[in-house]
Each structure stands twice: as C-alpha cells, then as structure tokens.
Amino acid sequence: MATPHSTRSGIIRRMKLTIAVLPGDYIGPEVMDVALPILETAVSRSGHTLQHTRCDVGGAGIDRHGKALPDPTLEACRAADAILFGSVGGPKWERLPPAEQPERAALLPLRRHFRLFANVRPGRLPKPLVDTSPLRPDRIPDGIDMVCIRELTGGLYFGAKSTRPVPADGRPDGDVEAIDTMVYRRSEIERITDVAIATARARRRHLTLVDKANVLETSVLWRKVVAERIETTAPDVTLSTMYVDNAAMQLVLRPGQFDVVLTENMFGDILSDEMAVVCGSLGMLASASLGIENNRHGHRYGLYEPAGGTAPDIAGQDKANPCAQVLSAALMLRHSFGLEAEARAIEAAVEGAIAAGIRTADIAAGGPAVGTRAMGDAILARL
Ligand code: NAD
C-alpha cells in the first residue's frame, strides 16, 4: 500500500515495488545477482521498498519443473508489477523440439500473456566506449544515444501464414507457394506511437518513423496515423520519415542523427540488432517490452531484459558484463514505476564506473578487465 510521506522536495509516495525476478540460464543468474543489490539500493534510498519473487524460467524451468514457463513462475509474474528477466536457452536444451525450446516456450507466451506490444531498446554508446564500436570513431565523435521502439505483436510475424500447392487449371502442378501476411490496424499504430511520443518527450523530441511507404500499404497507414497523432497530440515533437533501406545505411553512416526511431515489428527486429552492434557490446544493452495494461502504480506493466542471450561461452567464469541487466532494472524503474530520478542514478553509476576505466573484457578493448562481480561493486559504489 502506498503511504504518503514528506521530503525536502515536498510530498512523495512511498511505494512497494513488487517484481518477479526470472534469471534464466547460463550468465542469466550471474548478472541478475549483480543487478539486484544495485536495484535494491536505488529503490530503498528513495524510501521505497522492493519485494521480489525469484522464479525458474527457460532451461532452469525445464530442468526443475518440466516446462520453460512453469505455472508458479507465471503466477508470480501475474502477481507482480513488472518482470525483471535474465536470458534463457543454451546448448543443454538445443535438441528439444522447436516449440519446447526455452526462448520460444518461455518468452513468446510471456509476451502473449501480458500483451507486450512495445519493445523499447535504448542504443547507448557512452563517449569513453567509442572504441568498442565497429564504426570508425570519427563517425561517432559523441558516442551514440538513441532509442528504437519496435511494435512487437503485429505485422508479418503474427499475420496469417500458409504453405500450399499451386493449383494450375484446378489441379496442383507440383509447385508450392508460401504466404505471410502483414496486417496493421490504426489502433495498434496509435498505441505504439503514444509510447514513442512519451519517449521522445523525455529526450530530444525528435521521432523518426521508419517504413517502406513507397511499396507497402501498411507503411502508408503507419505514415498517416503517426503524422495525425503527432499533429493532434504532440506538436512539440518533430517527426521525420525514412525508408527502411536508407535507415539501415544511416545507422552505420551517421547514427548520431537519430533520437527516437519508431518502426513496425520486422523492420524493428532487424534495425534494433543493427543498432545493438554499432553500440559495441551486447553486454551493455537493455530492453523493455511494455504491456497494454497498467500495473497497480498506474504505469505500464513490462518485461525488462538484456538485449543479448545467455552467452554460454563465458558462463560461470565471472566474465559476463552485468551492465545490460543493471540498465534493464533502470528501465523498469522508469517505465513501470515512474521513478525517473532513480533510473538516472543507476545509469549515471554505470557510466561513472566505465568512465573511471572499470570494464569487463567485452568493453575493455584489450585493456585491463575486471570480472562480473567487481563491475557490479564499482557501479554500486557510485550509486
Ligand atoms: P548471445 O547473445 O548469448 O552471445 C553472443 C556473443 O555476445 C557471445 O560471444 C557472448 O559471449 C557475448 N555476450 C552476450 N552477452 C554478453 C554479456 N552480458 N557480457 C559479455 N559478453 C556477452 O547469443 P548466442 O550465443 O547466439 O545465444 C546463446 C543462447 O542464448 C542461445 O540459446 C539463444 O537462443 C539464447 N538467447 C536468448 C535470448 C533471450 O533470452 N532473450 C536472446 C538471444 C539469445
């Protein structure tokens, strides 16, 4: 129950943040163990309390409960205000049938169940880390600071699909055709545009809609709806449009031109990975998947996770970069609890540690590296 209490800056609400913690497999638990004390410190310093339930998911769910998304895990997620997710999967479960694979059998049902329609992925490369990007430093003199917002529950991946023999004169002629359908409704575009507008307003107020409006009907609708939405609800936000093929080039030529990129599901799938790679290590990138429903605190329910996978090649060796998990926790504070100052404090602590030269091997560019736990300690010390 929220209880009001006063601070020097006025009346604030003391909140109880209830979260489901799903560490997952391989490096998942290692980076989660680093992220949780940082999250707890940021939350408790502001007078809020964090209550978390730790649950098995992915391969750990299969091993202990016989399925990737065990019932008690789903229950804990339902009872929570947000989910802090690690990552799932790895060689141990690769021989399972595709539908039982940890990623497919855990993440997709969670997305479906909580109707997680908006994927928010910040692409941030702090200036001290420009050497970790595959781009030439002169292309990114100030680092990179953008956000990709991808529609997550519509479009080509969810439209009707089929594979069928091709009939010729009423009879199959031996050829076969496969069909995927891309469908978008005005209401789907409007709700993701609202997320993009809110994100742009907290940043540099520049939204780039990426589409293929010279070819696709769905893109024509996206352009119309997004332009109308900005005109009627957010005239303070500048809208640009860009074809997806050009956007793919611009991301490597001049990533600094982007503030918030808004795009449909498949384009976002591809561009957000391209953005991740130009930002250097997967170990630095967080992501949020926001749901349609609000939580008890009046903010969006969401699932927060690192952009990378379980990194089995470095698991158990104290080598994983915990920053993506820590920054996912910061995103959770921002989007699911409205705790912007606390989110920024965590982000500043991460950047402070990096600026001081404390880096895990993936971002050390061949220089001295620290382990997962030491990186976490350095971030915690700067909170
Ligand atoms: P990966 O992202 O796990 O690893 C790719 C490379 O990035 C590896 O060299 C890895 O060491 C490195 N890397 C990733 N995260 C890092 C971190 N925090 N610190 C330092 N280095 C890091 O991708 P992959 O190897 O293709 O996949 C491994 C497993 O993860 C697979 O089973 C895959 O299905 C799963 N996966 C899960 C998710 C998810 O849970 N959302 C996402 C992607 C992949």
CSV table of C-alpha atoms and ligand atoms in Angstrom, one decimal:
chain,number,residue,atom,x,y,z
A,1,MET,CA,0.0,0.0,0.0
A,2,ALA,CA,1.4,3.4,-0.9
A,3,THR,CA,1.8,5.7,2.1
A,4,PRO,CA,2.4,9.4,1.6
A,5,HIS,CA,5.5,10.9,3.4
A,6,SER,CA,7.2,14.2,3.1
A,7,THR,CA,10.6,15.0,1.9
A,8,ARG,CA,12.6,18.2,1.5
A,9,SER,CA,11.2,18.5,-2.0
A,10,GLY,CA,7.6,18.0,-1.0
A,11,ILE,CA,5.2,15.1,-0.7
A,12,ILE,CA,6.1,11.9,-2.4
A,13,ARG,CA,4.5,8.5,-2.4
A,14,ARG,CA,6.4,5.7,-0.7
A,15,MET,CA,5.9,2.7,-3.0
A,16,LYS,CA,6.1,-1.0,-2.6
A,17,LEU,CA,7.6,-2.4,-5.8
A,18,THR,CA,6.6,-6.0,-6.4
A,19,ILE,CA,8.6,-7.6,-9.1
A,20,ALA,CA,9.1,-11.1,-10.5
A,21,VAL,CA,12.8,-12.0,-11.0
A,22,LEU,CA,13.4,-14.6,-13.7
A,23,PRO,CA,17.2,-15.0,-14.0
A,24,GLY,CA,17.1,-17.9,-16.5
A,25,ASP,CA,20.2,-19.8,-17.7
A,26,TYR,CA,24.0,-19.6,-18.1
A,27,ILE,CA,25.0,-16.0,-17.4
A,28,GLY,CA,21.4,-15.0,-16.5
A,29,PRO,CA,21.7,-15.8,-12.8
A,30,GLU,CA,25.3,-14.3,-12.6
A,31,VAL,CA,24.3,-10.9,-14.0
A,32,MET,CA,21.0,-10.9,-12.0
A,33,ASP,CA,22.9,-11.4,-8.8
A,34,VAL,CA,24.8,-8.2,-9.6
A,35,ALA,CA,21.8,-6.2,-10.7
A,36,LEU,CA,19.5,-6.9,-7.7
A,37,PRO,CA,21.6,-5.2,-4.9
A,38,ILE,CA,22.0,-2.2,-7.2
A,39,LEU,CA,18.3,-2.0,-7.8
A,40,GLU,CA,17.5,-2.5,-4.1
A,41,THR,CA,19.9,0.3,-3.1
A,42,ALA,CA,18.5,2.7,-5.7
A,43,VAL,CA,14.9,2.0,-4.5
A,44,SER,CA,15.5,2.0,-0.8
A,45,ARG,CA,17.5,5.2,-0.8
A,46,SER,CA,14.3,6.9,-2.0
A,47,GLY,CA,12.2,5.4,0.8
A,48,HIS,CA,10.5,2.8,-1.4
A,49,THR,CA,10.6,-1.0,-0.8
A,50,LEU,CA,11.3,-3.7,-3.3
A,51,GLN,CA,9.7,-7.1,-2.9
A,52,HIS,CA,10.9,-9.7,-5.4
A,53,THR,CA,10.0,-13.3,-6.1
A,54,ARG,CA,12.7,-15.3,-7.8
A,55,CYS,CA,11.5,-17.9,-10.2
A,56,ASP,CA,12.8,-20.5,-12.7
A,57,VAL,CA,12.4,-19.9,-16.4
A,58,GLY,CA,13.7,-21.3,-19.6
A,59,GLY,CA,16.1,-24.2,-19.3
A,60,ALA,CA,16.0,-23.9,-15.5
A,61,GLY,CA,12.2,-24.2,-15.7
A,62,ILE,CA,12.5,-27.3,-17.9
A,63,ASP,CA,15.0,-29.0,-15.6
A,64,ARG,CA,13.2,-28.3,-12.4
A,65,HIS,CA,9.5,-28.2,-13.4
A,66,GLY,CA,9.3,-29.9,-16.8
A,67,LYS,CA,8.5,-26.7,-18.8
A,68,ALA,CA,10.1,-23.5,-19.8
A,69,LEU,CA,7.4,-21.3,-18.3
A,70,PRO,CA,6.3,-23.2,-15.1
A,71,ASP,CA,2.9,-22.4,-13.6
A,72,PRO,CA,4.3,-20.9,-10.4
A,73,THR,CA,6.5,-18.6,-12.5
A,74,LEU,CA,3.6,-17.3,-14.5
A,75,GLU,CA,1.6,-16.9,-11.2
A,76,ALA,CA,4.4,-14.8,-9.7
A,77,CYS,CA,4.5,-12.6,-12.9
A,78,ARG,CA,0.8,-12.1,-12.6
A,79,ALA,CA,1.1,-11.0,-9.0
A,80,ALA,CA,3.9,-8.6,-9.8
A,81,ASP,CA,4.1,-5.0,-11.2
A,82,ALA,CA,6.9,-5.9,-13.6
A,83,ILE,CA,9.2,-8.7,-14.6
A,84,LEU,CA,13.0,-8.5,-14.5
A,85,PHE,CA,14.2,-11.1,-16.9
A,86,GLY,CA,17.7,-12.5,-17.5
A,87,SER,CA,18.0,-14.6,-20.6
A,88,VAL,CA,17.2,-18.2,-21.5
A,89,GLY,CA,18.4,-21.1,-23.6
A,90,GLY,CA,21.7,-22.7,-24.5
A,91,PRO,CA,23.3,-25.9,-25.8
A,92,LYS,CA,21.9,-28.0,-23.0
A,93,TRP,CA,18.3,-27.7,-24.4
A,94,GLU,CA,19.1,-27.3,-28.1
A,95,ARG,CA,18.0,-30.8,-29.0
A,96,LEU,CA,14.4,-30.2,-27.8
A,97,PRO,CA,11.7,-29.8,-30.4
A,98,PRO,CA,11.5,-26.1,-31.6
A,99,ALA,CA,8.2,-25.5,-29.7
A,100,GLU,CA,9.8,-26.6,-26.4
A,101,GLN,CA,13.0,-24.6,-26.8
A,102,PRO,CA,13.5,-22.2,-23.8
A,103,GLU,CA,13.2,-19.0,-25.7
A,104,ARG,CA,10.2,-19.9,-27.7
A,105,ALA,CA,8.4,-21.7,-24.9
A,106,ALA,CA,9.1,-19.0,-22.2
A,107,LEU,CA,9.4,-15.6,-23.8
A,108,LEU,CA,6.7,-15.8,-26.5
A,109,PRO,CA,4.0,-17.0,-24.0
A,110,LEU,CA,5.0,-14.2,-21.7
A,111,ARG,CA,4.7,-11.7,-24.5
A,112,ARG,CA,1.4,-13.1,-25.4
A,113,HIS,CA,0.0,-13.4,-21.9
A,114,PHE,CA,0.9,-9.8,-20.8
A,115,ARG,CA,0.2,-8.4,-24.3
A,116,LEU,CA,3.7,-6.8,-24.5
A,117,PHE,CA,3.2,-4.7,-27.6
A,118,ALA,CA,6.0,-2.2,-27.4
A,119,ASN,CA,9.7,-3.0,-27.4
A,120,VAL,CA,11.8,-0.1,-26.2
A,121,ARG,CA,15.5,-0.6,-26.8
A,122,PRO,CA,17.9,2.2,-25.9
A,123,GLY,CA,21.1,2.2,-28.1
A,124,ARG,CA,23.6,4.0,-26.0
A,125,LEU,CA,27.3,4.1,-26.5
A,126,PRO,CA,28.9,6.4,-24.0
A,127,LYS,CA,31.8,8.5,-25.3
A,128,PRO,CA,34.5,6.7,-23.4
A,129,LEU,CA,33.4,3.5,-25.1
A,130,VAL,CA,33.6,4.6,-28.8
A,131,ASP,CA,36.5,2.3,-29.3
A,132,THR,CA,34.2,-0.8,-28.7
A,133,SER,CA,32.0,0.1,-31.7
A,134,PRO,CA,32.8,-1.5,-35.0
A,135,LEU,CA,32.3,2.0,-36.5
A,136,ARG,CA,35.2,4.4,-37.1
A,137,PRO,CA,35.5,6.8,-34.1
A,138,ASP,CA,35.2,9.8,-36.4
A,139,ARG,CA,31.6,8.7,-37.3
A,140,ILE,CA,30.6,8.8,-33.7
A,141,PRO,CA,32.6,11.6,-32.0
A,142,ASP,CA,30.0,12.0,-29.3
A,143,GLY,CA,29.1,8.3,-28.9
A,144,ILE,CA,25.5,7.1,-29.6
A,145,ASP,CA,22.3,7.9,-27.8
A,146,MET,CA,19.1,6.8,-29.4
A,147,VAL,CA,16.1,4.6,-28.7
A,148,CYS,CA,14.5,2.1,-31.0
A,149,ILE,CA,10.8,1.5,-30.5
A,150,ARG,CA,9.5,-1.6,-32.2
A,151,GLU,CA,5.9,-2.8,-32.5
A,152,LEU,CA,6.0,-6.3,-31.1
A,153,THR,CA,2.7,-8.0,-31.5
A,154,GLY,CA,1.5,-7.3,-35.0
A,155,GLY,CA,2.8,-7.3,-38.6
A,156,LEU,CA,4.3,-10.1,-40.6
A,157,TYR,CA,5.3,-12.3,-37.7
A,158,PHE,CA,1.7,-12.6,-36.5
A,159,GLY,CA,-0.4,-12.4,-39.7
A,160,ALA,CA,-2.0,-15.4,-41.3
A,161,LYS,CA,0.5,-17.8,-42.9
A,162,SER,CA,0.3,-20.9,-45.0
A,163,THR,CA,2.2,-23.1,-47.4
A,164,ARG,CA,0.2,-24.7,-50.2
A,165,PRO,CA,0.4,-26.4,-53.6
A,166,VAL,CA,-0.1,-24.1,-56.5
A,167,PRO,CA,-3.1,-25.1,-58.5
A,168,ALA,CA,-3.0,-24.9,-62.3
A,169,ASP,CA,-6.3,-25.4,-64.1
A,170,GLY,CA,-7.7,-26.6,-60.8
A,171,ARG,CA,-5.0,-29.2,-60.2
A,172,PRO,CA,-1.7,-28.9,-58.3
A,173,ASP,CA,1.1,-28.5,-60.8
A,174,GLY,CA,3.9,-29.6,-58.4
A,175,ASP,CA,4.9,-26.1,-57.5
A,176,VAL,CA,4.4,-24.8,-53.9
A,177,GLU,CA,3.8,-21.3,-52.5
A,178,ALA,CA,4.3,-19.9,-49.0
A,179,ILE,CA,2.4,-16.9,-47.8
A,180,ASP,CA,3.0,-14.5,-44.9
A,181,THR,CA,0.6,-11.6,-44.3
A,182,MET,CA,1.4,-8.2,-42.9
A,183,VAL,CA,-1.6,-6.6,-41.2
A,184,TYR,CA,-1.8,-3.4,-39.0
A,185,ARG,CA,-4.7,-1.6,-37.6
A,186,ARG,CA,-5.0,2.1,-36.8
A,187,SER,CA,-5.4,1.3,-33.1
A,188,GLU,CA,-2.2,-0.7,-33.0
A,189,ILE,CA,-0.3,2.1,-34.6
A,190,GLU,CA,-1.8,4.7,-32.3
A,191,ARG,CA,-0.9,2.9,-29.1
A,192,ILE,CA,2.8,2.4,-30.1
A,193,THR,CA,3.0,6.0,-31.4
A,194,ASP,CA,1.9,7.1,-27.9
A,195,VAL,CA,4.9,5.2,-26.4
A,196,ALA,CA,7.2,6.8,-28.9
A,197,ILE,CA,5.9,10.3,-28.2
A,198,ALA,CA,6.3,9.8,-24.4
A,199,THR,CA,9.9,8.5,-25.0
A,200,ALA,CA,10.7,11.4,-27.4
A,201,ARG,CA,9.3,13.9,-24.9
A,202,ALA,CA,11.7,12.7,-22.2
A,203,ARG,CA,14.6,13.1,-24.7
A,204,ARG,CA,15.4,15.4,-27.7
A,205,ARG,CA,11.8,15.3,-29.1
A,206,HIS,CA,12.7,14.0,-32.5
A,207,LEU,CA,10.9,11.0,-33.8
A,208,THR,CA,11.9,9.1,-37.0
A,209,LEU,CA,9.3,6.8,-38.4
A,210,VAL,CA,11.0,4.0,-40.4
A,211,ASP,CA,8.8,2.3,-43.0
A,212,LYS,CA,8.6,1.3,-46.7
A,213,ALA,CA,5.7,3.6,-47.7
A,214,ASN,CA,6.8,3.5,-51.3
A,215,VAL,CA,5.9,-0.2,-51.5
A,216,LEU,CA,3.7,-1.3,-48.6
A,217,GLU,CA,0.1,-0.5,-47.8
A,218,THR,CA,0.7,-1.0,-44.1
A,219,SER,CA,3.5,1.6,-44.2
A,220,VAL,CA,1.2,4.1,-45.9
A,221,LEU,CA,-1.2,3.6,-43.0
A,222,TRP,CA,1.6,4.0,-40.5
A,223,ARG,CA,2.7,7.3,-42.0
A,224,LYS,CA,-0.9,8.7,-42.0
A,225,VAL,CA,-1.7,7.6,-38.4
A,226,VAL,CA,1.7,8.6,-36.9
A,227,ALA,CA,1.5,12.1,-38.6
A,228,GLU,CA,-2.1,12.6,-37.4
A,229,ARG,CA,-1.2,11.5,-33.9
A,230,ILE,CA,1.8,13.9,-33.7
A,231,GLU,CA,-0.2,16.8,-35.1
A,232,THR,CA,-3.1,16.3,-32.7
A,233,THR,CA,-1.4,15.3,-29.5
A,234,ALA,CA,2.3,16.2,-29.7
A,235,PRO,CA,3.0,19.2,-31.9
A,236,ASP,CA,6.1,19.7,-29.7
A,237,VAL,CA,7.7,16.5,-31.2
A,238,THR,CA,9.4,16.8,-34.6
A,239,LEU,CA,8.5,13.9,-37.0
A,240,SER,CA,10.8,12.7,-39.8
A,241,THR,CA,10.2,9.7,-42.0
A,242,MET,CA,12.8,7.4,-43.6
A,243,TYR,CA,12.6,4.3,-45.8
A,244,VAL,CA,13.9,1.2,-44.0
A,245,ASP,CA,16.7,0.6,-46.6
A,246,ASN,CA,18.0,4.1,-46.1
A,247,ALA,CA,17.7,3.7,-42.3
A,248,ALA,CA,19.8,0.6,-42.4
A,249,MET,CA,22.5,2.7,-44.1
A,250,GLN,CA,22.1,5.8,-41.9
A,251,LEU,CA,22.6,3.7,-38.8
A,252,VAL,CA,26.1,2.9,-39.8
A,253,LEU,CA,26.9,6.2,-41.5
A,254,ARG,CA,25.5,8.8,-39.0
A,255,PRO,CA,23.9,7.1,-36.0
A,256,GLY,CA,24.1,10.5,-34.2
A,257,GLN,CA,21.2,11.9,-36.3
A,258,PHE,CA,18.7,9.6,-34.5
A,259,ASP,CA,16.8,10.3,-31.3
A,260,VAL,CA,13.8,8.0,-31.2
A,261,VAL,CA,13.2,5.6,-34.0
A,262,LEU,CA,9.7,4.1,-34.4
A,263,THR,CA,9.0,1.2,-36.6
A,264,GLU,CA,6.9,-2.0,-37.2
A,265,ASN,CA,7.8,-5.4,-36.0
A,266,MET,CA,10.0,-6.9,-38.7
A,267,PHE,CA,11.9,-3.7,-39.5
A,268,GLY,CA,12.4,-3.2,-35.8
A,269,ASP,CA,13.7,-6.7,-35.3
A,270,ILE,CA,16.4,-6.1,-37.9
A,271,LEU,CA,17.2,-2.5,-37.2
A,272,SER,CA,17.4,-2.9,-33.4
A,273,ASP,CA,20.0,-5.6,-33.8
A,274,GLU,CA,22.0,-3.4,-36.2
A,275,MET,CA,21.7,-0.6,-33.6
A,276,ALA,CA,23.0,-3.0,-30.9
A,277,VAL,CA,26.0,-3.9,-32.9
A,278,VAL,CA,27.1,-0.4,-33.7
A,279,CYS,CA,26.8,0.3,-29.9
A,280,GLY,CA,29.6,-2.1,-29.2
A,281,SER,CA,28.9,-4.9,-26.8
A,282,LEU,CA,25.6,-6.8,-26.3
A,283,GLY,CA,26.6,-6.7,-22.6
A,284,MET,CA,25.7,-3.0,-22.5
A,285,LEU,CA,22.2,-3.0,-24.0
A,286,ALA,CA,19.0,-3.2,-22.1
A,287,SER,CA,15.5,-3.6,-23.4
A,288,ALA,CA,11.9,-3.1,-22.2
A,289,SER,CA,8.8,-4.8,-23.5
A,290,LEU,CA,5.7,-2.8,-22.4
A,291,GLY,CA,2.2,-4.2,-22.0
A,292,ILE,CA,-1.2,-2.9,-22.8
A,293,GLU,CA,-2.3,-3.0,-19.1
A,294,ASN,CA,-1.1,-0.7,-16.4
A,295,ASN,CA,0.2,-2.1,-13.1
A,296,ARG,CA,-1.0,-1.1,-9.6
A,297,HIS,CA,1.1,2.0,-9.6
A,298,GLY,CA,-0.6,3.4,-12.8
A,299,HIS,CA,2.4,2.7,-15.0
A,300,ARG,CA,2.8,0.2,-17.7
A,301,TYR,CA,3.3,-3.5,-16.8
A,302,GLY,CA,6.6,-4.5,-18.5
A,303,LEU,CA,9.2,-7.2,-19.0
A,304,TYR,CA,12.8,-5.9,-18.8
A,305,GLU,CA,15.8,-7.9,-20.1
A,306,PRO,CA,19.3,-7.6,-21.6
A,307,ALA,CA,19.4,-7.5,-25.4
A,308,GLY,CA,21.9,-10.3,-25.5
A,309,GLY,CA,21.4,-14.0,-24.8
A,310,THR,CA,22.8,-16.4,-22.3
A,311,ALA,CA,26.4,-16.3,-23.5
A,312,PRO,CA,27.2,-19.9,-22.8
A,313,ASP,CA,30.8,-19.4,-24.0
A,314,ILE,CA,31.6,-17.2,-20.9
A,315,ALA,CA,29.1,-18.5,-18.4
A,316,GLY,CA,30.4,-19.5,-14.9
A,317,GLN,CA,33.7,-17.6,-15.4
A,318,ASP,CA,32.9,-14.3,-13.8
A,319,LYS,CA,33.4,-12.7,-17.3
A,320,ALA,CA,29.9,-11.5,-18.2
A,321,ASN,CA,29.2,-7.8,-18.4
A,322,PRO,CA,26.3,-7.2,-15.9
A,323,CYS,CA,25.6,-3.6,-17.3
A,324,ALA,CA,22.8,-4.7,-19.6
A,325,GLN,CA,21.0,-6.4,-16.7
A,326,VAL,CA,21.6,-3.4,-14.4
A,327,LEU,CA,20.4,-1.0,-17.1
A,328,SER,CA,17.3,-3.2,-17.6
A,329,ALA,CA,16.5,-2.6,-14.0
A,330,ALA,CA,16.8,1.1,-14.5
A,331,LEU,CA,14.4,0.9,-17.5
A,332,MET,CA,12.0,-0.9,-15.2
A,333,LEU,CA,12.1,1.9,-12.6
A,334,ARG,CA,11.4,4.4,-15.4
A,335,HIS,CA,8.6,2.7,-17.3
A,336,SER,CA,6.9,0.5,-14.7
A,337,PHE,CA,7.2,2.7,-11.6
A,338,GLY,CA,7.7,6.3,-12.9
A,339,LEU,CA,11.0,6.5,-10.9
A,340,GLU,CA,12.9,8.6,-13.3
A,341,ALA,CA,15.5,10.0,-10.8
A,342,GLU,CA,16.3,6.5,-9.5
A,343,ALA,CA,16.6,5.2,-13.1
A,344,ARG,CA,19.0,8.1,-14.0
A,345,ALA,CA,21.0,7.5,-10.8
A,346,ILE,CA,21.7,3.8,-11.9
A,347,GLU,CA,22.5,4.9,-15.4
A,348,ALA,CA,24.9,7.5,-14.1
A,349,ALA,CA,26.6,5.0,-11.8
A,350,VAL,CA,27.1,2.6,-14.8
A,351,GLU,CA,28.6,5.4,-16.9
A,352,GLY,CA,30.7,6.7,-13.9
A,353,ALA,CA,32.3,3.2,-13.5
A,354,ILE,CA,33.0,3.0,-17.2
A,355,ALA,CA,34.4,6.5,-17.3
A,356,ALA,CA,36.7,5.5,-14.4
A,357,GLY,CA,38.1,2.7,-16.6
A,358,ILE,CA,36.4,-0.2,-14.9
A,359,ARG,CA,35.3,-2.5,-17.6
A,360,THR,CA,34.6,-6.2,-18.2
A,361,ALA,CA,36.5,-7.9,-21.0
A,362,ASP,CA,33.9,-7.3,-23.7
A,363,ILE,CA,34.3,-3.5,-23.4
A,364,ALA,CA,37.9,-3.3,-22.3
A,365,ALA,CA,39.2,-3.1,-25.9
A,366,GLY,CA,42.1,-5.3,-25.0
A,367,GLY,CA,43.0,-3.3,-21.9
A,368,PRO,CA,42.8,-4.4,-18.3
A,369,ALA,CA,39.4,-6.1,-17.4
A,370,VAL,CA,37.5,-6.8,-14.2
A,371,GLY,CA,35.0,-9.6,-13.5
A,372,THR,CA,31.2,-9.5,-13.4
A,373,ARG,CA,31.1,-9.1,-9.6
A,374,ALA,CA,33.8,-6.4,-9.5
A,375,MET,CA,32.0,-4.4,-12.2
A,376,GLY,CA,28.8,-4.6,-10.1
A,377,ASP,CA,30.7,-3.4,-7.0
A,378,ALA,CA,32.1,-0.5,-8.9
A,379,ILE,CA,28.6,0.5,-10.0
A,380,LEU,CA,27.1,0.1,-6.5
A,381,ALA,CA,29.9,2.2,-5.0
A,382,ARG,CA,28.9,5.1,-7.4
A,383,LEU,CA,25.2,5.0,-6.5
B,1,NAD,P1,24.5,-14.4,-27.0
B,1,NAD,O1,23.9,-13.0,-27.1
B,1,NAD,O2,24.2,-15.2,-25.8
B,1,NAD,O3,26.1,-14.3,-27.3
B,1,NAD,C1,26.6,-13.7,-28.4
B,1,NAD,C2,28.0,-13.1,-28.1
B,1,NAD,O4,27.9,-12.0,-27.2
B,1,NAD,C3,28.9,-14.2,-27.3
B,1,NAD,O5,30.2,-14.1,-27.7
B,1,NAD,C4,28.7,-13.7,-25.8
B,1,NAD,O6,29.8,-14.1,-25.0
B,1,NAD,C5,28.6,-12.2,-26.0
B,1,NAD,N1,27.7,-11.7,-24.9
B,1,NAD,C6,26.4,-11.7,-24.8
B,1,NAD,N2,26.0,-11.1,-23.6
B,1,NAD,C7,27.2,-10.8,-23.0
B,1,NAD,C8,27.5,-10.1,-21.8
B,1,NAD,N3,26.5,-9.8,-20.9
B,1,NAD,N4,28.7,-9.9,-21.4
B,1,NAD,C9,29.7,-10.2,-22.3
B,1,NAD,N5,29.5,-10.8,-23.5
B,1,NAD,C10,28.3,-11.1,-23.8
B,1,NAD,O7,23.9,-15.1,-28.4
B,1,NAD,P2,24.0,-16.6,-28.8
B,1,NAD,O8,25.4,-17.2,-28.5
B,1,NAD,O9,23.6,-16.6,-30.2
B,1,NAD,O10,22.9,-17.3,-27.9
B,1,NAD,C11,23.2,-18.1,-26.8
B,1,NAD,C12,21.9,-18.6,-26.2
B,1,NAD,O11,21.1,-17.5,-25.8
B,1,NAD,C13,21.0,-19.4,-27.3
B,1,NAD,O12,20.5,-20.5,-26.7
B,1,NAD,C14,20.0,-18.4,-27.6
B,1,NAD,O13,18.8,-19.0,-28.0
B,1,NAD,C15,19.8,-17.6,-26.3
B,1,NAD,N6,19.2,-16.3,-26.5
B,1,NAD,C16,18.3,-15.9,-25.6
B,1,NAD,C17,17.8,-14.6,-25.6
B,1,NAD,C18,16.8,-14.3,-24.6
B,1,NAD,O14,16.6,-14.9,-23.6
B,1,NAD,N7,16.1,-13.1,-24.7
B,1,NAD,C19,18.2,-13.7,-26.6
B,1,NAD,C20,19.1,-14.1,-27.5
B,1,NAD,C21,19.7,-15.4,-27.4
